[in-house]
Amino acid sequence: MNSTDVIKVNKVFNSFEELFKQIQINDGMTISFHHHLREGDNVMFQVLKSIQKIGVKGVTLACTSLMNTHDFIADMLGDGTVSKIQTSGLKGKLACMALSGEMPEPVIFRSHGSRARAVSDGELKVDIAFIAASAADIFGNANALDGPSAFGSLGYGVWEAKNAKKTVIVTDYLSQSILRDISISQSYTDAVMIVPSIGNTAGVKAGSLKEKGNPRDSVIASNVANTIINCGMELDQSAIQMGSGSVSLQVGRHLNGYMKERGKKFKFGLGGITQDLIDMLNDGTVDSLLDVQSFDPKACYSIKNNKNHHEIDVNTYANPLNKSSAVNFLDIAVLSATEIDTDWNVNVLTGSDGSIIGAIGGHQDVAAASKITIIAAPLFRNRIGVIRKKVNTVVTPGENVDILVTDFGIAVKESRQDIIKSLTDKGIKVLKIEDLYKKCISFTSEPRTISFTDKVAGIVQAPDGKVQDYIYKKV
Amino acid sequence: MKSASCGKAKKGDVLITVSSIDSEKVVINIRSKVKELYAHEIEKTVREIVSQAGKTNLEITVDDYGALDFALRARLITALQRLQEKGDDTDVLA
């Protein structure tokens, strides 16, 4: 084959059988997937079934995250197709398998920033990245903005494509003309695999992104907005990340109104982009959106038509080792928690009973970088206290957290006297986290201590790749 | 056998079913979303209320969805009252 033949190689495949003749997949390889389609993803299923069919074994599955829809992987761990998992979060059957010690190797959990670092510094070497895209052209350019299954930003996929040895774009829409919006350039693409459907974009909003609120969430949201407005930070030209879920959406609505009334404008809104941030962009209360992941497929229209709605890759979002990631410019961040302890350590990955129920997401990256980090959480969820003496798993260390806002009041860390003074001066009552802990226990009573074995089920990394904590198999 | 119940099989609530039995014991069955963390507290509260009411010959099924202690108490007390109201000669399920 001479150089002209290489240029003429056809990249487009209609069957996995043909694809795997061109793109060699062998035992023990590391393959990667992104999670933009969340609960609606159907790409991982189609690719892994095809790999299972040809009898490849011992694959390391390196996903930017995993959802309930990926329960089918349990069978593939059983028959040896998959042997290791690296991810941001784990749910359903896979979470149970990890905890019961049924996985051959501990699961490695990384934040989005840590994942970006790991694929670029060589800690995680991906042999083939299979990237769900809603549109591709015959040259291998791809985006997630065109086609019937458009899902918005391709922020995680872009960085996988740039760092994997081979990149396969998996799509259900092959554009006849060259794409105008190019998220992944043809220069990174080895093959384009056409499938009947990449998934159901309605599943993007499923899972943790429930919009339906309750009165308790409204109280928390109102307390969060009040805290942000009165914490002493000048909000005009400040940068904010608010997260997803019903509390965050309501916080967005409060702040939108506040900024509009005063003619103020946030510099940028970062992270997972919700409909509310898009509304703020349209209303002129935020100057730009930096979108690494669209939590609403409506973001497609905004990215395509609003020049201030930027698609950014996860490297630009939160890689701690590059020259300038966006999280470093954050002034205010609102994050969630499954548990927070009286030393301010936060857990977003495991529950109080030791089960794996969440994902690290950008939590560690954002908390470490933001000038003010607010944890918004109810005092308890169904009898399970959120404030503990000691969290089950330390995901984000207490040194990176400043404020806890609950439905029963606001606590500020002793060392942030600046914030305590600002809030107190504005007539907002500031509590100690120990006070909120006592309040929590007065409702829930003291839970039984859960026993764990010394067998490691999961390794929780810090953004720099060091071990932050371990998740142990339960007794 | 008489039976009565109170509560809902709903997040944050608890459904309690009390039935009279032949044996002079109090049998407690606990199904709970938070069983690992709070089964001991749930049983303690149930025993306390039953003994305060001076009852035996009961089977109590607690189907808990993370109810707080005061909700558990209220549901159990009401279930016991409903059982009492049914009298000794009825055989109607709640």
PDB file of C-alpha atoms in Angstrom, chain A residues 87-306:
ATOM      1  CA  THR A  87     -15.436   4.751  35.195  1.00  0.00           C
ATOM      2  CA  SER A  88     -16.718   7.847  36.981  1.00  0.00           C
ATOM      3  CA  GLY A  89     -19.769   6.082  38.417  1.00  0.00           C
ATOM      4  CA  LEU A  90     -21.477   2.734  38.669  1.00  0.00           C
ATOM      5  CA  LYS A  91     -25.097   1.744  39.089  1.00  0.00           C
ATOM      6  CA  GLY A  92     -27.486  -1.203  39.219  1.00  0.00           C
ATOM      7  CA  LYS A  93     -26.154  -4.717  38.758  1.00  0.00           C
ATOM      8  CA  LEU A  94     -22.564  -3.641  38.133  1.00  0.00           C
ATOM      9  CA  ALA A  95     -22.467  -1.694  41.398  1.00  0.00           C
ATOM     10  CA  CYS A  96     -23.752  -4.776  43.252  1.00  0.00           C
ATOM     11  CA  MET A  97     -21.194  -7.019  41.551  1.00  0.00           C
ATOM     12  CA  ALA A  98     -18.328  -4.713  42.481  1.00  0.00           C
ATOM     13  CA  LEU A  99     -19.381  -4.707  46.133  1.00  0.00           C
ATOM     14  CA  SER A 100     -19.986  -8.426  46.392  1.00  0.00           C
ATOM     15  CA  GLY A 101     -16.498  -9.109  45.050  1.00  0.00           C
ATOM     16  CA  GLU A 102     -17.725 -10.695  41.801  1.00  0.00           C
ATOM     17  CA  MET A 103     -15.464  -8.504  39.669  1.00  0.00           C
ATOM     18  CA  PRO A 104     -12.039  -9.927  38.909  1.00  0.00           C
ATOM     19  CA  GLU A 105     -10.343  -6.574  39.586  1.00  0.00           C
ATOM     20  CA  PRO A 106     -11.264  -3.512  41.680  1.00  0.00           C
ATOM     21  CA  VAL A 107     -13.092  -0.802  39.755  1.00  0.00           C
ATOM     22  CA  ILE A 108     -11.086   2.396  39.248  1.00  0.00           C
ATOM     23  CA  PHE A 109     -13.176   5.527  39.819  1.00  0.00           C
ATOM     24  CA  ARG A 110     -11.987   8.836  38.393  1.00  0.00           C
ATOM     25  CA  SER A 111     -13.457  12.310  38.182  1.00  0.00           C
ATOM     26  CA  HIS A 112     -13.944  13.746  34.695  1.00  0.00           C
ATOM     27  CA  GLY A 113     -10.808  15.869  35.140  1.00  0.00           C
ATOM     28  CA  SER A 114      -8.826  12.884  36.356  1.00  0.00           C
ATOM     29  CA  ARG A 115     -10.018  10.849  33.379  1.00  0.00           C
ATOM     30  CA  ALA A 116      -8.875  13.631  31.026  1.00  0.00           C
ATOM     31  CA  ARG A 117      -5.485  13.593  32.742  1.00  0.00           C
ATOM     32  CA  ALA A 118      -5.191   9.781  32.747  1.00  0.00           C
ATOM     33  CA  VAL A 119      -5.763   9.365  29.001  1.00  0.00           C
ATOM     34  CA  SER A 120      -3.275  12.116  28.175  1.00  0.00           C
ATOM     35  CA  ASP A 121      -0.476  11.337  30.665  1.00  0.00           C
ATOM     36  CA  GLY A 122      -0.386   7.660  29.726  1.00  0.00           C
ATOM     37  CA  GLU A 123      -1.885   6.193  32.919  1.00  0.00           C
ATOM     38  CA  LEU A 124      -4.857   4.963  30.893  1.00  0.00           C
ATOM     39  CA  LYS A 125      -3.877   3.814  27.417  1.00  0.00           C
ATOM     40  CA  VAL A 126      -6.957   3.327  25.256  1.00  0.00           C
ATOM     41  CA  ASP A 127      -6.542   0.976  22.298  1.00  0.00           C
ATOM     42  CA  ILE A 128      -9.878   1.717  20.653  1.00  0.00           C
ATOM     43  CA  ALA A 129     -12.316   4.507  21.505  1.00  0.00           C
ATOM     44  CA  PHE A 130     -15.865   3.809  20.297  1.00  0.00           C
ATOM     45  CA  ILE A 131     -17.522   7.184  20.169  1.00  0.00           C
ATOM     46  CA  ALA A 132     -21.251   7.634  19.831  1.00  0.00           C
ATOM     47  CA  ALA A 133     -21.900  10.621  17.571  1.00  0.00           C
ATOM     48  CA  SER A 134     -25.234  11.774  16.190  1.00  0.00           C
ATOM     49  CA  ALA A 135     -23.671  12.646  12.830  1.00  0.00           C
ATOM     50  CA  ALA A 136     -20.563  11.845  10.802  1.00  0.00           C
ATOM     51  CA  ASP A 137     -19.458  12.435   7.228  1.00  0.00           C
ATOM     52  CA  ILE A 138     -17.616  10.017   4.963  1.00  0.00           C
ATOM     53  CA  PHE A 139     -14.255  11.525   5.898  1.00  0.00           C
ATOM     54  CA  GLY A 140     -14.845  10.781   9.565  1.00  0.00           C
ATOM     55  CA  ASN A 141     -15.706  14.226  10.901  1.00  0.00           C
ATOM     56  CA  ALA A 142     -18.272  13.930  13.677  1.00  0.00           C
ATOM     57  CA  ASN A 143     -20.531  15.919  15.966  1.00  0.00           C
ATOM     58  CA  ALA A 144     -23.487  15.422  18.297  1.00  0.00           C
ATOM     59  CA  LEU A 145     -25.471  18.362  16.941  1.00  0.00           C
ATOM     60  CA  ASP A 146     -26.862  17.015  13.645  1.00  0.00           C
ATOM     61  CA  GLY A 147     -28.934  13.964  12.803  1.00  0.00           C
ATOM     62  CA  PRO A 148     -32.056  12.472  14.393  1.00  0.00           C
ATOM     63  CA  SER A 149     -30.304  11.553  17.673  1.00  0.00           C
ATOM     64  CA  ALA A 150     -28.504  14.840  18.341  1.00  0.00           C
ATOM     65  CA  PHE A 151     -27.523  15.158  22.008  1.00  0.00           C
ATOM     66  CA  GLY A 152     -25.459  18.369  22.236  1.00  0.00           C
ATOM     67  CA  SER A 153     -21.879  18.640  23.407  1.00  0.00           C
ATOM     68  CA  LEU A 154     -19.466  15.814  22.569  1.00  0.00           C
ATOM     69  CA  GLY A 155     -17.029  17.051  25.237  1.00  0.00           C
ATOM     70  CA  TYR A 156     -15.983  13.662  26.650  1.00  0.00           C
ATOM     71  CA  GLY A 157     -15.806  11.944  23.260  1.00  0.00           C
ATOM     72  CA  VAL A 158     -13.554  14.593  21.726  1.00  0.00           C
ATOM     73  CA  TRP A 159     -10.771  13.998  24.234  1.00  0.00           C
ATOM     74  CA  GLU A 160     -11.089  10.189  23.970  1.00  0.00           C
ATOM     75  CA  ALA A 161     -10.711  10.477  20.179  1.00  0.00           C
ATOM     76  CA  LYS A 162      -7.602  12.629  20.491  1.00  0.00           C
ATOM     77  CA  ASN A 163      -5.866  10.216  22.864  1.00  0.00           C
ATOM     78  CA  ALA A 164      -6.904   6.703  21.821  1.00  0.00           C
ATOM     79  CA  LYS A 165      -4.694   4.664  19.486  1.00  0.00           C
ATOM     80  CA  LYS A 166      -7.710   4.040  17.229  1.00  0.00           C
ATOM     81  CA  THR A 167     -10.976   5.928  17.056  1.00  0.00           C
ATOM     82  CA  VAL A 168     -14.231   4.485  15.751  1.00  0.00           C
ATOM     83  CA  ILE A 169     -17.136   6.896  15.370  1.00  0.00           C
ATOM     84  CA  VAL A 170     -20.432   5.046  15.890  1.00  0.00           C
ATOM     85  CA  THR A 171     -23.386   6.882  14.378  1.00  0.00           C
ATOM     86  CA  ASP A 172     -26.871   6.457  12.920  1.00  0.00           C
ATOM     87  CA  TYR A 173     -26.600   9.425  10.560  1.00  0.00           C
ATOM     88  CA  LEU A 174     -24.066   9.674   7.735  1.00  0.00           C
ATOM     89  CA  SER A 175     -24.130  13.169   6.302  1.00  0.00           C
ATOM     90  CA  GLN A 176     -23.755  13.347   2.522  1.00  0.00           C
ATOM     91  CA  SER A 177     -22.027  16.702   2.748  1.00  0.00           C
ATOM     92  CA  ILE A 178     -19.096  17.571   4.973  1.00  0.00           C
ATOM     93  CA  LEU A 179     -20.283  18.547   8.440  1.00  0.00           C
ATOM     94  CA  ARG A 180     -20.225  22.248   9.191  1.00  0.00           C
ATOM     95  CA  ASP A 181     -19.862  21.841  12.979  1.00  0.00           C
ATOM     96  CA  ILE A 182     -16.946  19.515  13.548  1.00  0.00           C
ATOM     97  CA  SER A 183     -16.404  18.329  17.125  1.00  0.00           C
ATOM     98  CA  ILE A 184     -14.109  15.445  16.219  1.00  0.00           C
ATOM     99  CA  SER A 185     -11.934  16.000  13.181  1.00  0.00           C
ATOM    100  CA  GLN A 186     -11.458  13.343  10.506  1.00  0.00           C
ATOM    101  CA  SER A 187      -7.755  13.512  11.380  1.00  0.00           C
ATOM    102  CA  TYR A 188      -8.487  11.468  14.537  1.00  0.00           C
ATOM    103  CA  THR A 189     -10.998   9.052  13.015  1.00  0.00           C
ATOM    104  CA  ASP A 190     -10.000   5.576  11.844  1.00  0.00           C
ATOM    105  CA  ALA A 191     -13.491   4.345  11.031  1.00  0.00           C
ATOM    106  CA  VAL A 192     -17.149   5.339  10.967  1.00  0.00           C
ATOM    107  CA  MET A 193     -19.526   2.561  11.974  1.00  0.00           C
ATOM    108  CA  ILE A 194     -23.149   3.002  10.881  1.00  0.00           C
ATOM    109  CA  VAL A 195     -25.735   1.436  13.233  1.00  0.00           C
ATOM    110  CA  PRO A 196     -29.557   1.541  13.050  1.00  0.00           C
ATOM    111  CA  SER A 197     -29.769   3.687  16.213  1.00  0.00           C
ATOM    112  CA  ILE A 198     -27.244   5.093  18.691  1.00  0.00           C
ATOM    113  CA  GLY A 199     -29.933   5.262  21.364  1.00  0.00           C
ATOM    114  CA  ASN A 200     -32.820   7.217  22.734  1.00  0.00           C
ATOM    115  CA  THR A 201     -32.042  10.857  23.479  1.00  0.00           C
ATOM    116  CA  ALA A 202     -34.998  10.980  25.895  1.00  0.00           C
ATOM    117  CA  GLY A 203     -32.714   8.934  28.185  1.00  0.00           C
ATOM    118  CA  VAL A 204     -30.297  11.862  28.501  1.00  0.00           C
ATOM    119  CA  LYS A 205     -32.573  13.495  31.055  1.00  0.00           C
ATOM    120  CA  ALA A 206     -33.269  10.292  32.992  1.00  0.00           C
ATOM    121  CA  GLY A 207     -31.417   9.164  36.101  1.00  0.00           C
ATOM    122  CA  SER A 208     -30.079  11.842  38.407  1.00  0.00           C
ATOM    123  CA  LEU A 209     -31.487  14.664  36.293  1.00  0.00           C
ATOM    124  CA  LYS A 210     -35.017  14.611  37.614  1.00  0.00           C
ATOM    125  CA  GLU A 211     -36.603  17.996  37.170  1.00  0.00           C
ATOM    126  CA  LYS A 212     -39.593  17.243  39.325  1.00  0.00           C
ATOM    127  CA  GLY A 213     -39.061  19.059  42.559  1.00  0.00           C
ATOM    128  CA  ASN A 214     -40.722  18.903  45.960  1.00  0.00           C
ATOM    129  CA  PRO A 215     -41.194  21.564  48.642  1.00  0.00           C
ATOM    130  CA  ARG A 216     -37.996  20.468  50.376  1.00  0.00           C
ATOM    131  CA  ASP A 217     -35.942  21.065  47.215  1.00  0.00           C
ATOM    132  CA  SER A 218     -37.499  24.518  46.893  1.00  0.00           C
ATOM    133  CA  VAL A 219     -36.404  25.404  50.434  1.00  0.00           C
ATOM    134  CA  ILE A 220     -32.850  24.196  49.757  1.00  0.00           C
ATOM    135  CA  ALA A 221     -32.737  26.070  46.421  1.00  0.00           C
ATOM    136  CA  SER A 222     -33.940  29.274  48.017  1.00  0.00           C
ATOM    137  CA  ASN A 223     -31.301  28.905  50.777  1.00  0.00           C
ATOM    138  CA  VAL A 224     -28.582  28.274  48.172  1.00  0.00           C
ATOM    139  CA  ALA A 225     -29.561  31.325  46.115  1.00  0.00           C
ATOM    140  CA  ASN A 226     -29.657  33.455  49.266  1.00  0.00           C
ATOM    141  CA  THR A 227     -26.207  32.204  50.247  1.00  0.00           C
ATOM    142  CA  ILE A 228     -24.732  32.937  46.814  1.00  0.00           C
ATOM    143  CA  ILE A 229     -26.221  36.419  46.718  1.00  0.00           C
ATOM    144  CA  ASN A 230     -24.997  37.314  50.226  1.00  0.00           C
ATOM    145  CA  CYS A 231     -21.666  35.473  50.576  1.00  0.00           C
ATOM    146  CA  GLY A 232     -19.582  38.532  49.757  1.00  0.00           C
ATOM    147  CA  MET A 233     -18.680  37.584  46.171  1.00  0.00           C
ATOM    148  CA  GLU A 234     -19.411  40.200  43.493  1.00  0.00           C
ATOM    149  CA  LEU A 235     -21.626  38.237  41.136  1.00  0.00           C
ATOM    150  CA  ASP A 236     -21.239  40.583  38.161  1.00  0.00           C
ATOM    151  CA  GLN A 237     -18.636  38.976  35.857  1.00  0.00           C
ATOM    152  CA  SER A 238     -18.197  35.967  38.162  1.00  0.00           C
ATOM    153  CA  ALA A 239     -18.148  32.382  36.915  1.00  0.00           C
ATOM    154  CA  ILE A 240     -20.530  29.719  38.169  1.00  0.00           C
ATOM    155  CA  GLN A 241     -21.227  25.987  37.970  1.00  0.00           C
ATOM    156  CA  MET A 242     -24.573  24.884  39.361  1.00  0.00           C
ATOM    157  CA  GLY A 243     -24.942  21.205  38.526  1.00  0.00           C
ATOM    158  CA  SER A 244     -28.112  19.388  37.552  1.00  0.00           C
ATOM    159  CA  GLY A 245     -31.193  18.172  39.383  1.00  0.00           C
ATOM    160  CA  SER A 246     -34.219  20.005  40.682  1.00  0.00           C
ATOM    161  CA  VAL A 247     -32.347  22.073  43.317  1.00  0.00           C
ATOM    162  CA  SER A 248     -29.851  23.388  40.749  1.00  0.00           C
ATOM    163  CA  LEU A 249     -32.582  24.251  38.270  1.00  0.00           C
ATOM    164  CA  GLN A 250     -34.413  26.285  40.889  1.00  0.00           C
ATOM    165  CA  VAL A 251     -31.211  28.010  42.013  1.00  0.00           C
ATOM    166  CA  GLY A 252     -30.730  29.019  38.378  1.00  0.00           C
ATOM    167  CA  ARG A 253     -34.203  30.553  38.256  1.00  0.00           C
ATOM    168  CA  HIS A 254     -33.605  32.547  41.472  1.00  0.00           C
ATOM    169  CA  LEU A 255     -30.246  33.858  40.241  1.00  0.00           C
ATOM    170  CA  ASN A 256     -31.599  34.663  36.786  1.00  0.00           C
ATOM    171  CA  GLY A 257     -34.215  36.919  38.354  1.00  0.00           C
ATOM    172  CA  TYR A 258     -31.729  38.516  40.738  1.00  0.00           C
ATOM    173  CA  MET A 259     -29.168  39.284  38.012  1.00  0.00           C
ATOM    174  CA  LYS A 260     -31.820  40.557  35.575  1.00  0.00           C
ATOM    175  CA  GLU A 261     -33.241  43.012  38.126  1.00  0.00           C
ATOM    176  CA  ARG A 262     -29.802  44.486  38.774  1.00  0.00           C
ATOM    177  CA  GLY A 263     -28.490  44.404  35.213  1.00  0.00           C
ATOM    178  CA  LYS A 264     -25.709  42.010  36.250  1.00  0.00           C
ATOM    179  CA  LYS A 265     -24.183  39.234  34.222  1.00  0.00           C
ATOM    180  CA  PHE A 266     -22.208  36.092  35.084  1.00  0.00           C
ATOM    181  CA  LYS A 267     -19.030  35.726  33.018  1.00  0.00           C
ATOM    182  CA  PHE A 268     -19.696  32.085  32.225  1.00  0.00           C
ATOM    183  CA  GLY A 269     -21.741  29.094  33.266  1.00  0.00           C
ATOM    184  CA  LEU A 270     -19.780  25.847  33.265  1.00  0.00           C
ATOM    185  CA  GLY A 271     -20.182  22.107  33.279  1.00  0.00           C
ATOM    186  CA  GLY A 272     -23.314  20.163  32.591  1.00  0.00           C
ATOM    187  CA  ILE A 273     -25.575  22.588  30.769  1.00  0.00           C
ATOM    188  CA  THR A 274     -29.277  22.587  31.638  1.00  0.00           C
ATOM    189  CA  GLN A 275     -32.233  24.351  30.072  1.00  0.00           C
ATOM    190  CA  ASP A 276     -32.081  26.947  32.838  1.00  0.00           C
ATOM    191  CA  LEU A 277     -28.543  28.013  31.951  1.00  0.00           C
ATOM    192  CA  ILE A 278     -29.628  28.302  28.314  1.00  0.00           C
ATOM    193  CA  ASP A 279     -32.512  30.527  29.472  1.00  0.00           C
ATOM    194  CA  MET A 280     -30.002  32.670  31.387  1.00  0.00           C
ATOM    195  CA  LEU A 281     -27.848  32.948  28.252  1.00  0.00           C
ATOM    196  CA  ASN A 282     -30.869  34.053  26.234  1.00  0.00           C
ATOM    197  CA  ASP A 283     -31.951  36.480  28.973  1.00  0.00           C
ATOM    198  CA  GLY A 284     -28.485  38.052  29.092  1.00  0.00           C
ATOM    199  CA  THR A 285     -27.715  37.136  32.712  1.00  0.00           C
ATOM    200  CA  VAL A 286     -24.783  34.942  31.730  1.00  0.00           C
ATOM    201  CA  ASP A 287     -22.309  35.972  29.050  1.00  0.00           C
ATOM    202  CA  SER A 288     -21.166  32.527  27.857  1.00  0.00           C
ATOM    203  CA  LEU A 289     -21.826  28.863  28.428  1.00  0.00           C
ATOM    204  CA  LEU A 290     -18.957  26.382  28.397  1.00  0.00           C
ATOM    205  CA  ASP A 291     -20.678  23.090  27.665  1.00  0.00           C
ATOM    206  CA  VAL A 292     -18.804  19.848  28.301  1.00  0.00           C
ATOM    207  CA  GLN A 293     -22.032  17.847  28.594  1.00  0.00           C
ATOM    208  CA  SER A 294     -25.562  18.836  27.604  1.00  0.00           C
ATOM    209  CA  PHE A 295     -28.134  17.708  30.148  1.00  0.00           C
ATOM    210  CA  ASP A 296     -30.887  18.606  27.734  1.00  0.00           C
ATOM    211  CA  PRO A 297     -30.909  17.811  23.999  1.00  0.00           C
ATOM    212  CA  LYS A 298     -32.367  21.316  23.521  1.00  0.00           C
ATOM    213  CA  ALA A 299     -28.773  22.493  23.944  1.00  0.00           C
ATOM    214  CA  CYS A 300     -28.122  21.403  20.317  1.00  0.00           C
ATOM    215  CA  TYR A 301     -30.061  24.335  18.938  1.00  0.00           C
ATOM    216  CA  SER A 302     -28.346  26.743  21.312  1.00  0.00           C
ATOM    217  CA  ILE A 303     -24.811  25.510  20.488  1.00  0.00           C
ATOM    218  CA  LYS A 304     -25.524  25.738  16.756  1.00  0.00           C
ATOM    219  CA  ASN A 305     -27.181  29.138  16.840  1.00  0.00           C
ATOM    220  CA  ASN A 306     -25.717  31.051  19.764  1.00  0.00           C
TER     221      ASN A 306
END
